[in-house]
Short mmCIF file of C-alpha atoms in Angstrom, two decimals:
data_model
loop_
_atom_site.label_atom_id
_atom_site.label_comp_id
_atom_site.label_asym_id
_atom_site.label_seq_id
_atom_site.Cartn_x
_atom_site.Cartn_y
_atom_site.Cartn_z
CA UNK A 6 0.00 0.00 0.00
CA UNK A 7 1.25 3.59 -1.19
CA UNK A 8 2.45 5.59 1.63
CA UNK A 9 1.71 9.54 1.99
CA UNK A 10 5.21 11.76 2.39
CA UNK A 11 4.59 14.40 4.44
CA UNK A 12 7.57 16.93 5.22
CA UNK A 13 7.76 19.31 7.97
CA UNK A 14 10.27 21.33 9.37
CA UNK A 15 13.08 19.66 11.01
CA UNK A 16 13.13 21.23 14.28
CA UNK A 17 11.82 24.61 16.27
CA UNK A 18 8.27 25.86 17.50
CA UNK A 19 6.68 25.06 13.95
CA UNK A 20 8.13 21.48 14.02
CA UNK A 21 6.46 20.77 17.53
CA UNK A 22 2.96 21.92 16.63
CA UNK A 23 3.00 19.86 13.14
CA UNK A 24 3.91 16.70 15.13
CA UNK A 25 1.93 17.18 17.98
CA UNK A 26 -1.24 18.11 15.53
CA UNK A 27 -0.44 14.56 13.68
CA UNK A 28 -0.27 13.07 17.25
CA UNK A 29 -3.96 14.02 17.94
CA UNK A 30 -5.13 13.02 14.53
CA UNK A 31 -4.07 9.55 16.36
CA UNK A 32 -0.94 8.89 14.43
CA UNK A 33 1.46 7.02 15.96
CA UNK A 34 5.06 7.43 14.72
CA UNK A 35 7.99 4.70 14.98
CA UNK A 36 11.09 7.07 14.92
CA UNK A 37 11.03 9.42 17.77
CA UNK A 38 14.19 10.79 17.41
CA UNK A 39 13.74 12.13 14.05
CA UNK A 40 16.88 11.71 12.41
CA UNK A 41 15.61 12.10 8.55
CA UNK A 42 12.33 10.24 8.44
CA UNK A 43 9.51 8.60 10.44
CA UNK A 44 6.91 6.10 9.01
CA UNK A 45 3.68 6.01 11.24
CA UNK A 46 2.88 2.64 12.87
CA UNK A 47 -1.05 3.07 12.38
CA UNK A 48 -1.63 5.32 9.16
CA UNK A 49 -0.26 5.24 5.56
CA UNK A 50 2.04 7.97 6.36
CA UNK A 51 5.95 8.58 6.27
CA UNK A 52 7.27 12.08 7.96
CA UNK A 53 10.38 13.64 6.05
CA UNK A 54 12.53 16.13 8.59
CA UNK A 55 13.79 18.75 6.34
CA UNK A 56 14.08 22.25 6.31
CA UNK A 57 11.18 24.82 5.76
CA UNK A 58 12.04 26.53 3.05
CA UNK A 59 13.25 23.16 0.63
CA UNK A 60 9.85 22.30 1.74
CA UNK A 61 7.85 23.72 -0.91
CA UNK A 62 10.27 22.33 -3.69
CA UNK A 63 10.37 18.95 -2.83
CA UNK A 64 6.84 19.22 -2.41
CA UNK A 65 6.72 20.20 -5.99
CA UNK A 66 8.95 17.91 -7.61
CA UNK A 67 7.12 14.73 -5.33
CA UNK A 68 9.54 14.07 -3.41
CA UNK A 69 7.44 15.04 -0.50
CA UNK A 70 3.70 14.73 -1.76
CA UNK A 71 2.61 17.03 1.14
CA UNK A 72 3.97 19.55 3.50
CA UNK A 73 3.34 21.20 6.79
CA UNK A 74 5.06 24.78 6.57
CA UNK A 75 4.53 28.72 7.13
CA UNK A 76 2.38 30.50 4.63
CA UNK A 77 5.17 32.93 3.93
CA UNK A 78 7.58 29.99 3.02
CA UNK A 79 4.74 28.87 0.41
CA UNK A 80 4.42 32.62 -0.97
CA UNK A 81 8.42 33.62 -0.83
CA UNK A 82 9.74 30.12 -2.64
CA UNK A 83 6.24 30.61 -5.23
CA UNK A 84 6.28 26.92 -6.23
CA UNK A 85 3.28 25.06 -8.18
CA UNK A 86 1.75 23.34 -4.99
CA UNK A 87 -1.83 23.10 -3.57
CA UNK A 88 -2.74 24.75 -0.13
CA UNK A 89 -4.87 22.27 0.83
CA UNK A 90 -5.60 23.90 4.27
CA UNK A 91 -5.10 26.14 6.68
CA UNK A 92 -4.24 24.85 10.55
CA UNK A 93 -4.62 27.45 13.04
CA UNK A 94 -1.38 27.86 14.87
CA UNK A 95 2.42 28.81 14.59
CA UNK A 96 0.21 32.68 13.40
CA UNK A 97 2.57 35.42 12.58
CA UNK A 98 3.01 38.29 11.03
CA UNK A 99 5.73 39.48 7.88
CA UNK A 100 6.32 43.71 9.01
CA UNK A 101 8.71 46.53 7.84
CA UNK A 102 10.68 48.02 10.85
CA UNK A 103 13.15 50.92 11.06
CA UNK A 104 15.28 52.61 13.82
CA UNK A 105 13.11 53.98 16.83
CA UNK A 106 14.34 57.43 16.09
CA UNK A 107 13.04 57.46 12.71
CA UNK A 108 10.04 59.76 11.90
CA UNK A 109 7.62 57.45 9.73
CA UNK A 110 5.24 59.38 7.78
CA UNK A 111 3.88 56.10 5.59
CA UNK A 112 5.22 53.37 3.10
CA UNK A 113 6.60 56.20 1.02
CA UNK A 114 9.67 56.50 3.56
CA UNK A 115 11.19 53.77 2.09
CA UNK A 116 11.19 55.18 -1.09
CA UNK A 117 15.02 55.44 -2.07
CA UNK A 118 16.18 53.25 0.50
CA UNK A 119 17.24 49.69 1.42
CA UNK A 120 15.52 47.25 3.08
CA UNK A 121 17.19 43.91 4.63
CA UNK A 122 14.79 40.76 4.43
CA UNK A 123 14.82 37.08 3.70
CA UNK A 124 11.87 37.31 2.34
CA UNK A 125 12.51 39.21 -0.78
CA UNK A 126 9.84 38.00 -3.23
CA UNK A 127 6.92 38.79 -0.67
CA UNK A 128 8.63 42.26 -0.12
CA UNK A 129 9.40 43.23 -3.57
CA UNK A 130 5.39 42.37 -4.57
CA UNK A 131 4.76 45.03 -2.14
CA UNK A 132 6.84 47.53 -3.08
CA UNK A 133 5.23 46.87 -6.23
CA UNK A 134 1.78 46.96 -5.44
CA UNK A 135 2.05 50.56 -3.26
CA UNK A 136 4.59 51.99 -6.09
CA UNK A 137 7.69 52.08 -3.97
CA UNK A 138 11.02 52.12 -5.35
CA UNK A 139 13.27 50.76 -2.88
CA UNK A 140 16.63 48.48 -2.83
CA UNK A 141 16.11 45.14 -1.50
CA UNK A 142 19.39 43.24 0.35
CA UNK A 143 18.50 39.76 0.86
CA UNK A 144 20.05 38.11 3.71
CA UNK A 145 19.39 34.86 6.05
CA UNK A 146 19.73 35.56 9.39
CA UNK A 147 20.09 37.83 12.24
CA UNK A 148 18.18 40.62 9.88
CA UNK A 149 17.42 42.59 12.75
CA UNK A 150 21.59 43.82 13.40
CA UNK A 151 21.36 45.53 9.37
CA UNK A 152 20.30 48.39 10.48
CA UNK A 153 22.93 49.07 13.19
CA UNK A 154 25.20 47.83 11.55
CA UNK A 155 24.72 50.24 8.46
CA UNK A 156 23.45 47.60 5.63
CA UNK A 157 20.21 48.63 5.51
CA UNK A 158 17.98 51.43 6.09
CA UNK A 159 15.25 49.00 7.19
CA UNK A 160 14.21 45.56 7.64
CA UNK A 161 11.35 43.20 6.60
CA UNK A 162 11.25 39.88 8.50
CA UNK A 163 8.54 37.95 10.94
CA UNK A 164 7.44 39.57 13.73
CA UNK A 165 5.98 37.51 17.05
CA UNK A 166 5.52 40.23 19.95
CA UNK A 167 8.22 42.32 18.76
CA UNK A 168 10.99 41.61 21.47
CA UNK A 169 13.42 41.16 19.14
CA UNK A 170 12.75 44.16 17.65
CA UNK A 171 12.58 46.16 20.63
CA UNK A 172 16.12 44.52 21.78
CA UNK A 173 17.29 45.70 18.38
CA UNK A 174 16.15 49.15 18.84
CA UNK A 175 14.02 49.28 15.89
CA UNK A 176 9.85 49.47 15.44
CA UNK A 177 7.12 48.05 13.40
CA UNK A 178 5.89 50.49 10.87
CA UNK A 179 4.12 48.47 8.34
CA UNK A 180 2.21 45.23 8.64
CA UNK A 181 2.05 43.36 5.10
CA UNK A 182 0.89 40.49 5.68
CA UNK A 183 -0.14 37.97 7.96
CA UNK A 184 0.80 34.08 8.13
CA UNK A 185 0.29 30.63 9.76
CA UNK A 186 0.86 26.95 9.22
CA UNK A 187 -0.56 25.49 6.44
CA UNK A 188 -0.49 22.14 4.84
CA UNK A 189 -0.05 22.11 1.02
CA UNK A 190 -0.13 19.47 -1.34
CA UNK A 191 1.76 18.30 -4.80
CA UNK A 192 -0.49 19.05 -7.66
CA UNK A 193 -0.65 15.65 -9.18
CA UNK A 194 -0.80 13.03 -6.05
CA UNK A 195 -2.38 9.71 -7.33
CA UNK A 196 -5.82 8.43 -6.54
CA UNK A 197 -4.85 6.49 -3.53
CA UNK A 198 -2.59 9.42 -1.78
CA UNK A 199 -5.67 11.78 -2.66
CA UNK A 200 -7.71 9.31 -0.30
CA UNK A 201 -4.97 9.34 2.48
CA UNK A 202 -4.97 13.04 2.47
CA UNK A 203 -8.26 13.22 2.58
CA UNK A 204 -8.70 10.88 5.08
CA UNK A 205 -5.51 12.87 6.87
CA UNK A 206 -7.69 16.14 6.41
CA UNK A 207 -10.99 14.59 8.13
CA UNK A 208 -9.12 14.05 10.87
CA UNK A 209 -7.44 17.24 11.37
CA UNK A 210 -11.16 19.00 10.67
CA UNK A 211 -12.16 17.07 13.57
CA UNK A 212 -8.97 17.87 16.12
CA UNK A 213 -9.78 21.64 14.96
CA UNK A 214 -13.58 21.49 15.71
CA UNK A 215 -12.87 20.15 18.97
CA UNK A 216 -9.83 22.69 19.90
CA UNK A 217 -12.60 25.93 18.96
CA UNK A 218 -15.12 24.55 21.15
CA UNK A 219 -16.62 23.11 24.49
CA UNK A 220 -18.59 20.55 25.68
CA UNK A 221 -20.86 22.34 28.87
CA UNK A 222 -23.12 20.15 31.02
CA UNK A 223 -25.61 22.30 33.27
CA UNK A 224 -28.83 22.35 35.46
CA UNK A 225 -31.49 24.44 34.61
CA UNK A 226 -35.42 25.52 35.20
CA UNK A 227 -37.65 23.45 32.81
CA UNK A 228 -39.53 26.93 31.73
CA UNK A 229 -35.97 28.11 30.60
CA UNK A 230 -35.25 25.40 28.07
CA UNK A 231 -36.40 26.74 24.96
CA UNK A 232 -34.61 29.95 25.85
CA UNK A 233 -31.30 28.02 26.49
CA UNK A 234 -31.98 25.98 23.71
CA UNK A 235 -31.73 29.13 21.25
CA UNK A 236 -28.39 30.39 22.30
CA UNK A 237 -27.07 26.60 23.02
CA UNK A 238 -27.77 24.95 19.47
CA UNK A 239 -24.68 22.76 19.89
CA UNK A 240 -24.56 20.22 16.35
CA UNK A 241 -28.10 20.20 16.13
CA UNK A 242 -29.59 21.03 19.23
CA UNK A 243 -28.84 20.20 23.18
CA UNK A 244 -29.56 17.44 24.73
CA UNK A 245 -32.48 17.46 27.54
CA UNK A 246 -32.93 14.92 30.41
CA UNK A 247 -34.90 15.55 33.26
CA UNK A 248 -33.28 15.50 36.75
CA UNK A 249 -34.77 13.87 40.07
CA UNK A 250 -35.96 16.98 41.02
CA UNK A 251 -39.58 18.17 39.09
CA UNK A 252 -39.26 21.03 37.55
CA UNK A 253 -35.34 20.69 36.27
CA UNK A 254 -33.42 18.78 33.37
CA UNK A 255 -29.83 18.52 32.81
CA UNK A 256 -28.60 20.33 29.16
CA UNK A 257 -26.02 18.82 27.39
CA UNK A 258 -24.37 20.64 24.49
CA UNK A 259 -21.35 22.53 22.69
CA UNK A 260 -20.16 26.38 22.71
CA UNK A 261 -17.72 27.94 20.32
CA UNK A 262 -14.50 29.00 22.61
CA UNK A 263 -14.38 32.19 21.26
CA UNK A 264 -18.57 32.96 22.19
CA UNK A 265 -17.89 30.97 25.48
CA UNK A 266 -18.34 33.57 28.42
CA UNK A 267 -20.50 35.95 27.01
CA UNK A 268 -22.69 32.86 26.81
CA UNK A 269 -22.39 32.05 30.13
CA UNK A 270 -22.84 34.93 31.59
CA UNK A 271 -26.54 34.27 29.58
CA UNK A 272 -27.29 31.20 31.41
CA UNK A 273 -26.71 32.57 34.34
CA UNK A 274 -29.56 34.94 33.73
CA UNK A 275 -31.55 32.23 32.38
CA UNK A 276 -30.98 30.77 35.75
CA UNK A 277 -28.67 28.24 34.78
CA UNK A 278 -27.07 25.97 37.71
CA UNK A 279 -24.47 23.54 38.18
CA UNK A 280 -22.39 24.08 34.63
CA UNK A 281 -19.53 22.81 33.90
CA UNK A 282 -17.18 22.68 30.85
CA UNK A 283 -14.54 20.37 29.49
CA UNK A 284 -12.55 20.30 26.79
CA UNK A 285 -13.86 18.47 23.77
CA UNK A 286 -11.07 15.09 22.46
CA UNK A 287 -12.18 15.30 19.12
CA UNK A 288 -15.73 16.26 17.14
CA UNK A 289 -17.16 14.84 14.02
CA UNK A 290 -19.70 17.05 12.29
#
């Protein structure tokens, strides 16, 4: 049976997340010291370690038929792959800084001058697209010192909290755009790695419905049901059972993380007792 090649990045935050996401799909994998591969002990799936940015090139040529890597990789390197999907975490953000003591005015500043970046194709389309004429110096590493160090006027590299650029003694002046992890996809897999990706990508739908909501159990006045019921839809609708005591049934149902305490903040007022919330494993719509 065919085997799905998967690459992610070899090590670092990104890494962690890719392998832990893969590890709630409930994939199980044999080599857990990662030298250049792992094959999975439970799926039709082999892990190549390699680093982010050859990602989207192998991924291209099949070598890899899929990939877990950055957005910005996939849009500086600008090879013929498929985003199949986007995951939700590793999010940040690709900015223009310059020296703290700079008076920024807008985008035209850099007009005229240079810019440091490893990112140079994602840069350059900007520059492009606001009518900037700027020199680009494409470098990998420590971009943040080219400033200081008289190389550039400016940088353009991935920004997190900004620490770094704070320790640097430089500022964020221009957000252009934002990124996360996605997982892309050779353009031409065969029929049976289409149906392991697929089958890869109902799993992950269902580790990422269950990571943006919870599961909430709570007592509750039987004359407030259908008014609980209406803010508490859950898949279809909550479940009802009536408790010992007339008048009251235990509601059983599922609230969006990000709606979670303005909604129970409404129960409350509905008169709602008892509640409590868990995390949800996994959920299958």
């Amino acid at each position: 049976m065919s085997k799905l090649k998967i690459a992610v990045q070899k090590s670092g935050r990104l890494s962690e997340k890719s392998l832990q996401l893969l590890s709630d799909c409930g994939i199980r994998l044999s080599n857990g010291e990662r030298r250049l591969k792992a094959t999975s002990t439970n799926f039709p799936v082999e892990i190549l370690f390699l680093r982010d940015d050859d990602i989207p090139q192998y991924v291209e040529e099949g070598v890899a038929d899929a990939g877990i890597l950055g957005q910005n990789e996939v849009w500086e390197k600008d090879k013929k792959v498929t985003q199949v999907k986007q995951l939700g975490f590793a999010g940040c953000r690709l900015s223009l800084a310059v020296p703290k003591d700079v008076v920024y005015t807008g985008a035209a500043y850099f007009n005229n001058k240079k810019v440091a970046t490893s990112y140079p194709v994602i840069l350059q389309k900007f520059f492009n697209e606001n009518n900037i004429n700027a020199s680009i110096e494409t470098i990998s590493g420590s971009v943040e010192i080219a400033p200081a160090i008289g190389l550039a006027d400016g940088i353009f590299d991935i920004v997190s909290t900004g620490s770094t650029l704070q320790i640097n003694g430089l500022k964020e002046v221009e957000q252009v755009i934002k990124s996360e992890a996605v997982l892309i996809s050779n353009t031409n897999l065969s029929a049976e790695k289409q149906e392991i990706l697929d089958k890869l990508l109902f799993r992950i739908q269902s580790v990422k419905n269950a990571a943006e909501n919870k599961y909430i159990l709570l007592n509750a006045p039987n004359e407030a049901i259908p008014q609980i019921s209406s803010i508490l839809p859950g898949m279809k609708s909550p479940t009802v059972l009536p408790l010992a005591e007339p008048g009251w049934s235990s509601i059983h149902s599922v609230v969006r993380e990000d709606a979670f305490w303005d909604i129970i903040d409404q129960l409350k007022a509905l008169g709602a007792e008892g509640i409590l919330v868990t995390n949800v494993e996994k959920m299958i719509l």
